[in-house]
Structure formats: structure tokens, C-alpha cells
Short mmCIF file of C-alpha atoms and ligand atoms in Angstrom, two decimals:
data_model
loop_
_atom_site.label_atom_id
_atom_site.label_comp_id
_atom_site.label_asym_id
_atom_site.label_seq_id
_atom_site.Cartn_x
_atom_site.Cartn_y
_atom_site.Cartn_z
CA MET A 247 11.37 14.73 24.31
CA PRO A 248 13.23 11.82 25.97
CA ASP A 249 16.85 12.56 26.94
CA LEU A 250 18.23 9.98 24.52
CA VAL A 251 16.63 9.54 21.13
CA ILE A 252 18.01 7.08 18.63
CA ARG A 253 16.30 7.19 15.29
CA ASN A 254 16.75 4.79 12.36
CA LEU A 255 20.38 4.29 13.28
CA HIS A 256 22.44 2.41 10.67
CA ALA A 257 26.17 1.77 11.14
CA ASN A 258 28.93 -0.03 9.28
CA ILE A 259 32.34 -1.17 10.26
CA ALA A 260 34.49 1.80 9.27
CA ASP A 261 35.85 1.67 5.75
CA SER A 262 33.73 -1.34 4.78
CA ASP A 263 30.29 -2.10 3.43
CA THR A 264 29.49 -4.41 6.27
CA GLU A 265 26.38 -3.10 7.96
CA ILE A 266 26.04 -4.10 11.56
CA LEU A 267 23.25 -1.84 12.81
CA LYS A 268 20.30 -1.88 10.46
CA GLY A 269 17.84 0.74 11.75
CA ILE A 270 17.71 1.05 15.51
CA ASP A 271 15.02 3.16 17.20
CA LEU A 272 15.24 3.64 20.95
CA GLU A 273 14.18 6.29 23.45
CA LEU A 274 15.35 6.54 27.01
CA SER A 275 14.94 9.24 29.65
CA LYS A 276 17.06 9.90 32.72
CA GLY A 277 15.74 8.10 35.72
CA GLU A 278 15.02 5.01 33.51
CA ILE A 279 16.87 1.68 33.17
CA HIS A 280 16.57 -0.13 29.87
CA ALA A 281 18.03 -3.52 29.10
CA ILE A 282 19.22 -4.69 25.74
CA MET A 283 19.28 -8.43 25.18
CA GLY A 284 19.96 -10.46 22.11
CA PRO A 285 22.06 -13.28 20.61
CA ASN A 286 25.81 -13.23 20.20
CA GLY A 287 26.87 -11.03 17.28
CA SER A 288 23.54 -9.19 17.00
CA GLY A 289 25.16 -5.79 17.38
CA LYS A 290 24.79 -4.89 21.09
CA SER A 291 28.43 -3.95 21.73
CA THR A 292 28.52 -2.20 18.32
CA LEU A 293 25.56 -0.06 19.45
CA SER A 294 27.40 0.88 22.63
CA HIS A 295 30.56 1.80 20.66
CA VAL A 296 28.58 3.82 18.15
CA LEU A 297 26.91 5.76 20.99
CA MET A 298 30.30 6.56 22.44
CA GLY A 299 31.76 7.61 19.08
CA HIS A 300 34.24 4.77 18.51
CA PRO A 301 36.19 5.55 15.32
CA GLY A 302 35.96 1.87 14.23
CA TYR A 303 32.36 2.38 13.17
CA GLU A 304 30.70 4.68 10.72
CA VAL A 305 27.07 5.88 10.99
CA THR A 306 25.55 5.76 7.53
CA GLU A 307 22.00 6.84 8.36
CA GLY A 308 19.86 8.06 11.26
CA GLU A 309 20.48 10.17 14.29
CA ILE A 310 21.34 10.13 17.92
CA ILE A 311 20.09 13.07 20.06
CA PHE A 312 21.19 13.40 23.67
CA GLU A 313 19.66 16.18 25.77
CA GLY A 314 18.70 17.95 22.52
CA GLU A 315 22.19 17.79 21.03
CA ASN A 316 23.24 15.82 18.00
CA LEU A 317 25.75 13.30 19.37
CA LEU A 318 26.99 12.45 15.91
CA ASP A 319 28.47 15.94 15.67
CA MET A 320 30.56 15.26 18.77
CA ALA A 321 33.91 13.48 19.14
CA ALA A 322 34.26 10.64 21.60
CA ASP A 323 35.87 12.81 24.30
CA GLU A 324 33.09 15.42 23.94
CA ARG A 325 30.44 12.73 24.37
CA SER A 326 32.19 11.53 27.50
CA ARG A 327 32.19 15.11 28.86
CA ALA A 328 28.53 15.43 27.96
CA GLY A 329 27.88 12.65 30.45
CA LEU A 330 28.05 9.38 28.48
CA PHE A 331 29.84 6.49 30.07
CA LEU A 332 30.58 3.02 28.71
CA SER A 333 31.56 0.11 30.86
CA PHE A 334 33.44 -2.12 28.45
CA GLN A 335 32.59 -5.75 27.82
CA TYR A 336 36.32 -6.45 27.74
CA PRO A 337 38.09 -3.83 29.96
CA PHE A 338 41.65 -3.07 28.90
CA ALA A 339 44.73 -3.02 31.15
CA VAL A 340 46.90 0.07 31.65
CA PRO A 341 50.13 -1.31 33.16
CA GLY A 342 52.09 1.29 35.14
CA VAL A 343 49.10 3.51 35.86
CA THR A 344 47.41 2.93 39.20
CA VAL A 345 43.62 2.68 39.56
CA ALA A 346 43.62 5.88 41.67
CA ASN A 347 45.65 7.86 39.15
CA PHE A 348 43.72 6.59 36.18
CA ILE A 349 40.39 7.57 37.75
CA ARG A 350 41.78 10.96 38.81
CA MET A 351 42.88 11.71 35.26
CA ALA A 352 39.48 10.78 34.02
CA VAL A 353 37.71 12.92 36.60
CA ASN A 354 39.98 15.85 35.73
CA ALA A 355 39.43 15.44 32.02
CA HIS A 356 35.71 15.62 32.71
CA ARG A 357 36.03 18.83 34.69
CA LYS A 358 37.66 20.66 31.78
CA GLY A 359 35.02 22.75 30.09
CA GLY A 360 32.43 21.09 32.23
CA PRO A 361 28.94 22.70 32.54
CA ASP A 362 29.60 23.65 36.17
CA GLY A 363 32.61 25.65 35.07
CA ALA A 364 34.90 23.73 37.46
CA ASP A 365 37.91 23.81 35.21
CA ASP A 366 40.52 23.21 37.84
CA PRO A 367 41.71 19.70 38.79
CA ILE A 368 39.97 18.08 41.71
CA ARG A 369 41.84 18.62 44.99
CA ILE A 370 43.59 15.51 46.13
CA PRO A 371 41.96 15.26 49.59
CA GLU A 372 38.51 15.66 47.98
CA PHE A 373 39.36 13.03 45.34
CA ARG A 374 40.61 10.62 48.00
CA LYS A 375 37.43 11.07 50.00
CA GLN A 376 35.16 10.44 47.03
CA LEU A 377 37.23 7.44 45.90
CA GLN A 378 37.12 5.92 49.37
CA GLU A 379 33.36 6.34 49.58
CA ALA A 380 32.86 4.75 46.16
CA MET A 381 35.23 1.85 47.06
CA GLU A 382 33.26 1.31 50.28
CA LEU A 383 30.02 1.29 48.33
CA LEU A 384 31.39 -1.37 45.97
CA GLU A 385 33.19 -3.28 48.75
CA ILE A 386 36.54 -2.94 47.05
CA ASP A 387 39.58 -3.49 49.25
CA LYS A 388 41.59 -0.33 49.94
CA SER A 389 44.82 -1.86 48.71
CA MET A 390 43.41 -2.22 45.20
CA SER A 391 43.57 1.52 44.44
CA SER A 392 47.36 1.47 44.26
CA ARG A 393 47.54 -1.46 41.82
CA SER A 394 47.99 -0.96 38.08
CA LEU A 395 44.68 -0.66 36.27
CA ASN A 396 43.28 -4.13 35.34
CA ASP A 397 46.78 -5.53 35.22
CA GLY A 398 46.38 -9.03 36.56
CA PHE A 399 42.86 -8.24 37.81
CA SER A 400 40.48 -11.16 37.77
CA GLY A 401 37.50 -10.92 35.41
CA GLY A 402 35.15 -9.99 38.23
CA GLU A 403 37.59 -7.39 39.65
CA LYS A 404 37.79 -5.67 36.24
CA LYS A 405 34.00 -5.41 36.13
CA ARG A 406 33.88 -3.97 39.63
CA PHE A 407 36.45 -1.35 38.62
CA GLU A 408 34.35 -0.37 35.69
CA ILE A 409 31.54 0.43 38.08
CA LEU A 410 33.99 2.28 40.38
CA GLN A 411 34.92 4.53 37.46
CA MET A 412 31.25 5.08 36.80
CA ALA A 413 30.68 5.98 40.45
CA MET A 414 33.43 8.58 40.30
CA LEU A 415 32.43 10.10 36.93
CA LYS A 416 28.70 10.32 37.74
CA PRO A 417 27.47 9.96 34.12
CA LYS A 418 24.09 11.04 32.86
CA LEU A 419 23.89 8.03 30.62
CA ALA A 420 25.65 4.82 31.65
CA ILE A 421 25.99 2.02 29.14
CA LEU A 422 26.90 -1.23 30.87
CA ASP A 423 28.06 -3.85 28.38
CA GLU A 424 27.79 -7.27 30.06
CA THR A 425 28.93 -5.90 33.38
CA ASP A 426 27.35 -8.94 34.99
CA SER A 427 29.27 -11.56 33.03
CA GLY A 428 31.98 -13.25 35.09
CA LEU A 429 30.72 -11.88 38.45
CA ASP A 430 30.21 -14.37 41.26
CA ILE A 431 26.92 -14.19 43.11
CA ASP A 432 28.19 -11.87 45.86
CA ALA A 433 29.91 -9.53 43.35
CA LEU A 434 26.75 -9.42 41.27
CA ARG A 435 24.78 -8.32 44.33
CA ILE A 436 27.38 -5.70 45.25
CA VAL A 437 27.76 -4.31 41.73
CA SER A 438 23.98 -4.22 41.31
CA GLY A 439 23.68 -2.45 44.65
CA GLY A 440 26.22 0.09 43.39
CA ILE A 441 24.25 0.72 40.17
CA ASN A 442 21.06 1.12 42.12
CA ALA A 443 22.73 3.52 44.57
CA LEU A 444 24.02 5.66 41.65
CA MET A 445 20.72 5.64 39.77
CA GLY A 446 18.42 8.59 40.26
CA PRO A 447 16.54 11.19 38.32
CA ASP A 448 19.75 12.54 36.80
CA MET A 449 20.99 9.28 35.33
CA GLY A 450 19.74 6.84 32.73
CA THR A 451 21.14 3.35 32.29
CA LEU A 452 21.33 1.00 29.35
CA ILE A 453 22.23 -2.50 30.51
CA ILE A 454 23.41 -4.96 27.92
CA THR A 455 23.07 -8.50 29.25
CA HIS A 456 22.51 -12.10 28.39
CA TYR A 457 20.95 -13.02 31.67
CA GLN A 458 17.78 -12.40 33.56
CA ARG A 459 19.73 -12.68 36.79
CA ILE A 460 21.05 -9.09 36.99
CA LEU A 461 17.56 -7.84 36.14
CA ASP A 462 16.33 -9.29 39.40
CA TYR A 463 18.58 -6.80 41.21
CA VAL A 464 18.57 -3.83 38.83
CA GLN A 465 15.02 -3.53 37.68
CA PRO A 466 14.59 -2.35 34.09
CA ASP A 467 11.70 -0.16 32.97
CA ARG A 468 11.97 -1.55 29.41
CA ILE A 469 13.65 -4.45 27.68
CA HIS A 470 14.68 -4.41 24.03
CA VAL A 471 15.62 -7.44 22.00
CA LEU A 472 18.28 -6.87 19.34
CA VAL A 473 18.55 -9.45 16.58
CA ASP A 474 20.69 -8.95 13.53
CA GLY A 475 21.08 -5.20 13.99
CA ARG A 476 17.45 -4.43 14.62
CA ILE A 477 15.29 -4.14 17.73
CA VAL A 478 12.70 -6.84 16.99
CA ARG A 479 10.73 -6.46 20.21
CA SER A 480 10.45 -4.16 23.25
CA GLY A 481 8.47 -4.80 26.39
CA GLY A 482 8.33 -4.62 30.13
CA PRO A 483 10.45 -6.61 32.62
CA GLU A 484 8.40 -9.74 31.94
CA LEU A 485 10.02 -10.04 28.48
CA ALA A 486 13.31 -11.14 30.05
CA LYS A 487 11.58 -14.05 31.80
CA GLU A 488 9.82 -14.96 28.59
CA LEU A 489 13.17 -15.01 26.68
CA GLU A 490 14.69 -17.21 29.32
CA THR A 491 12.17 -19.90 28.47
CA THR A 492 11.67 -19.38 24.73
CA GLY A 493 15.13 -18.21 23.57
CA TYR A 494 15.62 -15.96 20.58
CA ALA A 495 14.77 -18.33 17.75
CA GLU A 496 11.01 -17.50 17.72
CA LEU A 497 11.65 -13.75 17.76
CA ALA A 498 14.26 -13.99 15.04
CA LYS A 499 11.71 -15.78 12.85
CA GLU A 500 9.10 -13.14 13.52
CA ALA A 501 11.61 -10.43 12.61
CA VAL A 502 12.38 -11.96 9.24
CA SER A 503 8.81 -12.68 8.21
N1 ATP B 280 35.63 -4.13 14.06
C1 ATP B 280 34.96 -5.17 13.56
N2 ATP B 280 35.44 -5.85 12.52
C2 ATP B 280 34.77 -6.93 12.01
N3 ATP B 280 33.56 -7.28 12.46
C3 ATP B 280 33.02 -6.65 13.48
C4 ATP B 280 33.68 -5.54 14.06
N4 ATP B 280 32.91 -5.05 15.10
C5 ATP B 280 31.81 -5.87 15.07
N5 ATP B 280 31.86 -6.79 14.14
C6 ATP B 280 30.88 -7.83 13.89
O1 ATP B 280 29.62 -7.26 14.06
C7 ATP B 280 28.71 -8.21 14.64
C8 ATP B 280 28.15 -7.63 15.90
O2 ATP B 280 29.15 -7.58 16.91
P1 ATP B 280 28.90 -7.11 18.39
O3 ATP B 280 30.16 -7.20 19.12
O4 ATP B 280 28.18 -5.82 18.34
O5 ATP B 280 27.87 -8.23 18.89
P2 ATP B 280 27.22 -8.43 20.35
O6 ATP B 280 25.73 -8.39 20.18
O7 ATP B 280 27.81 -7.48 21.31
O8 ATP B 280 27.65 -9.94 20.72
P3 ATP B 280 28.01 -10.66 22.11
O9 ATP B 280 26.71 -10.98 22.74
O10 ATP B 280 28.76 -11.85 21.67
O11 ATP B 280 28.87 -9.68 22.89
C9 ATP B 280 29.52 -9.49 14.82
O12 ATP B 280 29.27 -10.35 13.72
C10 ATP B 280 30.95 -9.01 14.81
O13 ATP B 280 31.85 -10.00 14.35
MG1 MG B 281 29.00 -7.68 22.98
#
């Protein structure tokens, strides 16, 4: 069985009848990179929030199985400890908490009740070493770690810090929601290089993007097109190139008929 199995997933905005996800089926195994593309408002970010257990959404039908466990039975923090990671489309600021301290808290929260039994907080020298290595990988200036998280960060800097958190948390399933948007060409290359360096047989990645460009650097095994809460088409990497020329209109028509 694939590591992540999403079956007939329907979800509403919490406490409303507005259905956003209308029957999603998707399977992904560790070691694979899948991309999700689709028009604005089709439900891509909603899918990422539902996977993470965001309380603003309610699953009305279907299931999500991760490594044989029912994710829908798990609270958001349990999902995070089970190895799910979401890089937000719009990262939030945490004034007064430095990047280094925020990441250390996140790393320590993950160690609690972790499968390796490492319940104790990470030792500071070990943490510093890992953080420095990850910052070097992502070409982030040393001085940045003592700044408040995302407070006054440029759009591209925020995205780079999302990937820094990912590098430190070493997720089993990374969901990257438009991590490429707002990155300049050099940052896109560096961030993509970081994702590729972190990928391996123990990690799967779901990349939500509007652009073919990041997929030139981070090569997807599969591409899924989400239109109006449904995956209307899945295919190989060539599908992204096709979409770039045809747009979504034709696919949306096919999906309705
Ligand atoms: N909390 C909410 N309250 C009201 N509407 C919501 C809420 N969350 C999502 N929606 C609506 O659900 C639809 C899907 O939103 P979502 O953010 O998932 O789209 P998206 O595919 O990520 O779009 P984009 O490409 O612009 O990021 C939109 O019409 C959005 O307005
Ligand atoms: Mg979105």
C-alpha cells in the first residue's frame, strides 16, 4: 500500500455547507514527488490544510491513511509528530521569537513521544550544528537566525525559512504550498536544491504550484490537476508543459461533461 492514501475525500468549511473538496483520490509513496496544479480557488491550499488537520475544515466523507494509520483520527499536533509538514502559502510572523528559538521549539515538540524514544530536548550544541548546516545548504546568512520569525522578512526570505524548518524537522511527508511563488531565480534554484537534498527514500513531497518552472529543478513523478475540488487529470511530468500551453479551460470542460 502507498504511504499516503487519500480516498474520496470531501471537505467543507467548518460549520458551513460549503463543500470545497468534492472527492479527492490520491496515492503517494515516500521517495516520490507529486505536484498539484490547478486554477485559483480550486482547493489546493484547502487540501493541504485538511491533510494537516486544520480546525477550519471539516471532512464529511472519505479517508486519509498515512503509513497505515487513519490521519482523520489524529489531531494536528499528532499529525505533525507523525511526520507531516506543511510549508504555508502565506507564512505567519511571530514577533519576539527568534528563528533559532522557534525552530528549536518545533524540533523539541517533535521529539516528545517520538518513535525513536528521544523524549529529551535536543542539546543546544547539536541543535546549533544542525541549524548551521541547514542554513548553509539553503545559503541563508548567519545573522538571520537571531531575527524574529518572519517579522519584516521579504516574501522570498519567508519561503526560504519555511524550507529551513523543513530541513530541521525532516518530515516523512512534506507539503509545499506555493513555496516557489515570490522567489527570485537564484532563490528558486537554492530552495529547489534544498528540497532535492532533503528528498530520499524516507520522504515524500507534494508540491503545490502554478508554474512549470520549479518542476524543472524538482522533478515530479506525477502531476495532478485540481479543478473545483476534484482531481480531473493525473499524468507524468509532461502534463505540466501541456498545461503551460493549453491552460485549464479545456480540462475544466472535460471535467464537467
Ligand atoms: N475558511 C474559508 N472561508 C471561506 N471560504 C474559504 C475558506 N477556505 C477556503 N475557502 C474557499 O475555498 C476555495 C478554495 O480555496 P483554496 O485556498 O483551497 O484555493 P487554492 O486552490 O489554494 O487557490 P490559490 O491558487 O489561489 O492559492 C476558494 O473559493 C476559497 O475562497
Ligand atoms: Mg492556495
